Amino acid sequence: MARSNSIWLSLGGFHEKGPDDNHIYNAHILIDSEGNIPATYRKLHLFDVDIKGGPRLLESGTTARGPSLVEPVDTPVGRLGMM
């Protein structure tokens, strides 16, 4: 779609195979107008909360932390940071 329309796409919030069978990555990819992927960000800060007497929500139970921050990418509209 990016190549056929000569546009950049920023697609986030999808699941990607993780480091093991029990975890996925919450990923965001950037696709350039040629269909290349110049950057992929995997969520670093997972949502874990355990409130005494309240909800216990542990994203880390099924989602793996990404390995690192991603350097900003030069795009036709300027430098784009991903998070």
Coordinates of N, CA, C and O in Angstrom, one line a residue:
M1 N 0.8 -1.2 0.0 CA 0.0 0.0 0.0 C 0.9 1.3 0.0 O 0.6 2.2 -0.7
A2 N 1.9 1.3 0.8 CA 2.8 2.4 0.9 C 3.5 2.7 -0.5 O 3.5 3.8 -1.0
R3 N 4.0 1.6 -1.1 CA 4.6 1.8 -2.4 C 3.7 2.2 -3.5 O 3.9 3.1 -4.3
S4 N 2.5 1.5 -3.6 CA 1.6 1.8 -4.7 C 1.0 3.2 -4.6 O 0.5 3.7 -5.6
N5 N 1.0 3.8 -3.4 CA 0.4 5.1 -3.2 C 1.5 6.2 -2.9 O 1.2 7.3 -2.7
S6 N 2.8 5.7 -2.9 CA 3.9 6.6 -2.7 C 3.7 7.5 -1.4 O 3.9 8.7 -1.4
I7 N 3.3 6.7 -0.3 CA 3.2 7.4 1.0 C 3.9 6.6 2.0 O 4.3 5.4 1.9
W8 N 4.2 7.3 3.1 CA 4.8 6.7 4.3 C 3.6 6.2 5.2 O 2.6 6.9 5.3
L9 N 3.8 5.1 5.9 CA 2.8 4.6 6.8 C 3.4 4.4 8.2 O 4.6 3.9 8.3
S10 N 2.7 4.8 9.2 CA 3.1 4.6 10.6 C 2.1 3.7 11.3 O 1.0 4.2 11.5
L11 N 2.4 2.5 11.5 CA 1.5 1.5 12.0 C 1.9 1.0 13.4 O 2.9 0.4 13.5
G12 N 1.0 1.2 14.3 CA 1.4 0.8 15.7 C 0.3 0.0 16.4 O -0.8 -0.1 15.9
G13 N 0.7 -0.6 17.5 CA -0.2 -1.3 18.4 C -0.6 -2.7 17.9 O -1.7 -3.2 18.1
F14 N 0.3 -3.3 17.1 CA 0.0 -4.7 16.7 C 1.0 -5.7 17.4 O 2.1 -5.3 17.8
H15 N 0.6 -6.9 17.4 CA 1.4 -7.9 18.1 C 2.4 -8.6 17.1 O 2.0 -8.9 16.0
E16 N 3.6 -8.8 17.6 CA 4.7 -9.4 16.8 C 5.2 -10.5 17.6 O 5.2 -10.5 18.9
K17 N 5.7 -11.6 17.0 CA 6.2 -12.7 17.7 C 7.3 -12.3 18.7 O 8.2 -11.5 18.3
G18 N 7.2 -12.7 19.9 CA 8.2 -12.3 20.9 C 9.3 -13.3 21.0 O 9.6 -14.1 20.2
P19 N 10.1 -13.1 22.1 CA 11.3 -13.9 22.3 C 11.1 -15.3 22.7 O 12.0 -16.1 22.7
D20 N 9.9 -15.6 23.1 CA 9.5 -17.0 23.5 C 8.1 -17.3 23.2 O 7.3 -16.4 22.8
D21 N 7.6 -18.5 23.5 CA 6.3 -18.8 23.1 C 5.2 -18.2 24.0 O 4.0 -18.3 23.7
N22 N 5.6 -17.6 25.2 CA 4.6 -17.0 26.1 C 4.5 -15.5 26.0 O 3.7 -14.9 26.7
H23 N 5.3 -14.9 25.2 CA 5.3 -13.4 25.1 C 5.4 -12.9 23.7 O 6.0 -13.5 22.8
I24 N 4.7 -11.8 23.5 CA 4.7 -11.1 22.2 C 5.3 -9.7 22.4 O 5.5 -9.3 23.5
Y25 N 5.6 -9.0 21.3 CA 6.0 -7.6 21.4 C 4.8 -6.8 21.0 O 4.1 -7.1 20.0
N26 N 4.6 -5.6 21.6 CA 3.7 -4.6 21.2 C 4.5 -3.7 20.2 O 5.3 -3.0 20.7
A27 N 4.3 -3.8 18.9 CA 5.2 -3.2 18.0 C 4.6 -2.0 17.2 O 3.4 -2.0 17.0
H28 N 5.4 -1.2 16.7 CA 5.1 0.0 15.9 C 6.1 0.0 14.8 O 7.3 0.0 15.0
I29 N 5.7 0.0 13.5 CA 6.6 0.0 12.4 C 6.4 1.2 11.5 O 5.3 1.8 11.5
L30 N 7.4 1.6 10.9 CA 7.4 2.8 9.9 C 7.7 2.2 8.6 O 8.7 1.5 8.4
I31 N 6.8 2.4 7.6 CA 7.1 1.9 6.2 C 7.2 3.1 5.3 O 6.4 4.0 5.3
D32 N 8.3 3.2 4.5 CA 8.5 4.3 3.7 C 7.8 4.1 2.3 O 7.2 3.1 2.1
S33 N 7.9 5.2 1.5 CA 7.1 5.1 0.2 C 7.6 4.1 -0.8 O 7.0 3.9 -1.8
E34 N 8.7 3.5 -0.5 CA 9.2 2.4 -1.4 C 8.8 1.0 -0.8 O 9.2 0.0 -1.4
G35 N 8.2 1.0 0.3 CA 7.8 -0.3 1.0 C 8.8 -0.8 1.9 O 8.7 -1.9 2.4
N36 N 9.9 -0.1 2.2 CA 10.9 -0.5 3.1 C 10.5 -0.2 4.6 O 9.7 0.7 4.8
I37 N 11.1 -0.9 5.5 CA 10.8 -0.6 6.9 C 12.1 0.0 7.5 O 13.0 -0.7 7.9
P38 N 12.1 1.4 7.6 CA 13.3 2.0 8.2 C 13.4 1.9 9.7 O 14.5 2.1 10.3
A39 N 12.3 1.6 10.4 CA 12.4 1.5 11.8 C 11.2 0.7 12.4 O 10.1 0.7 11.9
T40 N 11.5 0.0 13.5 CA 10.6 -0.8 14.2 C 10.8 -0.5 15.7 O 11.9 -0.6 16.2
Y41 N 9.7 -0.1 16.4 CA 9.8 0.2 17.8 C 9.0 -0.9 18.5 O 7.9 -1.2 18.1
R42 N 9.6 -1.4 19.6 CA 8.9 -2.4 20.4 C 8.7 -1.8 21.8 O 9.7 -1.3 22.4
K43 N 7.5 -1.7 22.3 CA 7.2 -1.0 23.5 C 8.1 -1.4 24.6 O 8.3 -2.6 24.9
L44 N 8.7 -0.4 25.3 CA 9.7 -0.6 26.4 C 9.0 -0.6 27.7 O 9.4 -1.4 28.6
H45 N 8.1 0.3 28.0 CA 7.5 0.5 29.3 C 6.1 -0.2 29.3 O 5.2 0.3 28.8
L46 N 6.1 -1.3 29.9 CA 4.9 -2.1 30.0 C 4.0 -1.7 31.1 O 4.5 -1.2 32.2
F47 N 2.7 -1.8 31.0 CA 1.7 -1.4 31.9 C 1.5 -2.5 32.9 O 0.8 -3.5 32.6
D48 N 2.0 -2.4 34.1 CA 1.8 -3.3 35.2 C 1.3 -2.6 36.4 O 1.9 -1.6 36.8
V49 N 0.2 -3.0 36.9 CA -0.4 -2.4 38.2 C -1.0 -3.5 39.0 O -1.7 -4.4 38.5
D50 N -0.7 -3.4 40.3 CA -1.3 -4.4 41.2 C -1.7 -3.6 42.4 O -0.9 -3.2 43.3
I51 N -3.0 -3.2 42.5 CA -3.6 -2.4 43.5 C -4.2 -3.3 44.6 O -5.0 -4.1 44.3
K52 N -3.7 -3.2 45.8 CA -4.2 -4.0 46.9 C -5.7 -3.8 47.1 O -6.2 -2.7 47.2
G53 N -6.4 -4.9 47.0 CA -7.8 -4.9 47.1 C -8.5 -4.4 45.8 O -9.7 -4.2 45.7
G54 N -7.7 -4.2 44.7 CA -8.2 -3.7 43.5 C -7.7 -4.5 42.3 O -7.3 -5.7 42.5
P55 N -7.7 -3.9 41.2 CA -7.3 -4.7 40.0 C -5.8 -5.0 39.9 O -5.0 -4.3 40.5
R56 N -5.5 -6.1 39.3 CA -4.1 -6.5 39.0 C -4.0 -6.7 37.5 O -4.5 -7.7 37.0
L57 N -3.3 -5.8 36.9 CA -3.2 -5.8 35.4 C -1.7 -5.9 35.1 O -0.9 -4.9 35.4
L58 N -1.3 -7.0 34.5 CA 0.2 -7.2 34.3 C 0.4 -7.4 32.8 O 0.3 -8.6 32.3
E59 N 0.7 -6.4 32.1 CA 1.0 -6.5 30.6 C 2.2 -7.4 30.5 O 2.3 -8.2 29.5
S60 N 3.2 -7.4 31.4 CA 4.4 -8.1 31.3 C 4.1 -9.7 31.4 O 5.0 -10.4 31.1
G61 N 2.9 -10.1 31.8 CA 2.6 -11.5 31.8 C 2.5 -12.1 30.4 O 2.8 -13.3 30.2
T62 N 2.2 -11.3 29.4 CA 2.1 -11.8 28.0 C 2.9 -11.0 27.0 O 3.0 -11.4 25.8
T63 N 3.4 -9.8 27.4 CA 4.2 -9.0 26.5 C 5.6 -8.8 26.9 O 5.8 -8.5 28.1
A64 N 6.5 -9.0 26.0 CA 7.9 -8.8 26.3 C 8.3 -7.3 26.1 O 7.8 -6.6 25.2
R65 N 9.2 -6.8 26.9 CA 9.8 -5.5 26.8 C 10.6 -5.4 25.6 O 11.4 -6.3 25.3
G66 N 10.5 -4.3 24.8 CA 11.4 -4.1 23.7 C 12.8 -4.0 24.1 O 13.1 -3.6 25.2
P67 N 13.8 -4.2 23.2 CA 15.2 -4.2 23.5 C 15.8 -2.8 23.7 O 16.7 -2.6 24.4
S68 N 15.3 -1.8 23.0 CA 15.9 -0.4 23.1 C 15.0 0.6 22.5 O 14.1 0.4 21.8
L69 N 15.4 1.9 22.7 CA 14.8 3.0 22.0 C 15.2 3.0 20.6 O 16.2 2.3 20.2
V70 N 14.5 3.7 19.7 CA 14.8 3.7 18.3 C 15.2 5.2 17.9 O 14.5 6.1 18.4
E71 N 16.3 5.3 17.2 CA 16.7 6.7 16.8 C 15.6 7.3 15.9 O 15.0 6.6 15.1
P72 N 15.5 8.6 16.0 CA 14.5 9.3 15.0 C 14.9 9.0 13.6 O 16.0 8.8 13.2
V73 N 13.8 9.0 12.8 CA 14.0 8.7 11.3 C 13.7 9.9 10.5 O 12.7 10.6 10.7
D74 N 14.5 10.2 9.5 CA 14.3 11.2 8.6 C 13.2 10.8 7.6 O 13.2 9.8 7.0
T75 N 12.1 11.7 7.5 CA 11.0 11.4 6.6 C 10.7 12.7 5.8 O 11.3 13.7 6.1
P76 N 9.9 12.6 4.8 CA 9.6 13.8 4.0 C 9.0 14.9 4.8 O 9.1 16.1 4.3
V77 N 8.4 14.7 6.0 CA 7.9 15.8 6.8 C 8.7 16.2 8.0 O 8.3 16.9 8.8
G78 N 9.9 15.6 8.0 CA 10.9 15.9 9.1 C 11.3 14.6 9.9 O 10.9 13.5 9.5
R79 N 12.0 14.8 11.0 CA 12.5 13.7 11.8 C 11.3 13.2 12.6 O 10.6 14.0 13.3
L80 N 11.2 11.9 12.7 CA 10.1 11.2 13.4 C 10.6 10.3 14.5 O 11.4 9.4 14.2
G81 N 10.2 10.6 15.7 CA 10.5 9.7 16.8 C 9.4 8.7 17.0 O 8.3 9.1 16.9
M82 N 9.8 7.5 17.4 CA 8.7 6.5 17.6 C 8.7 6.1 19.1 O 9.8 5.9 19.7
M83 N 7.5 5.9 19.6 CA 7.3 5.4 21.0 C 5.9 4.9 21.1 O 5.1 5.1 20.4

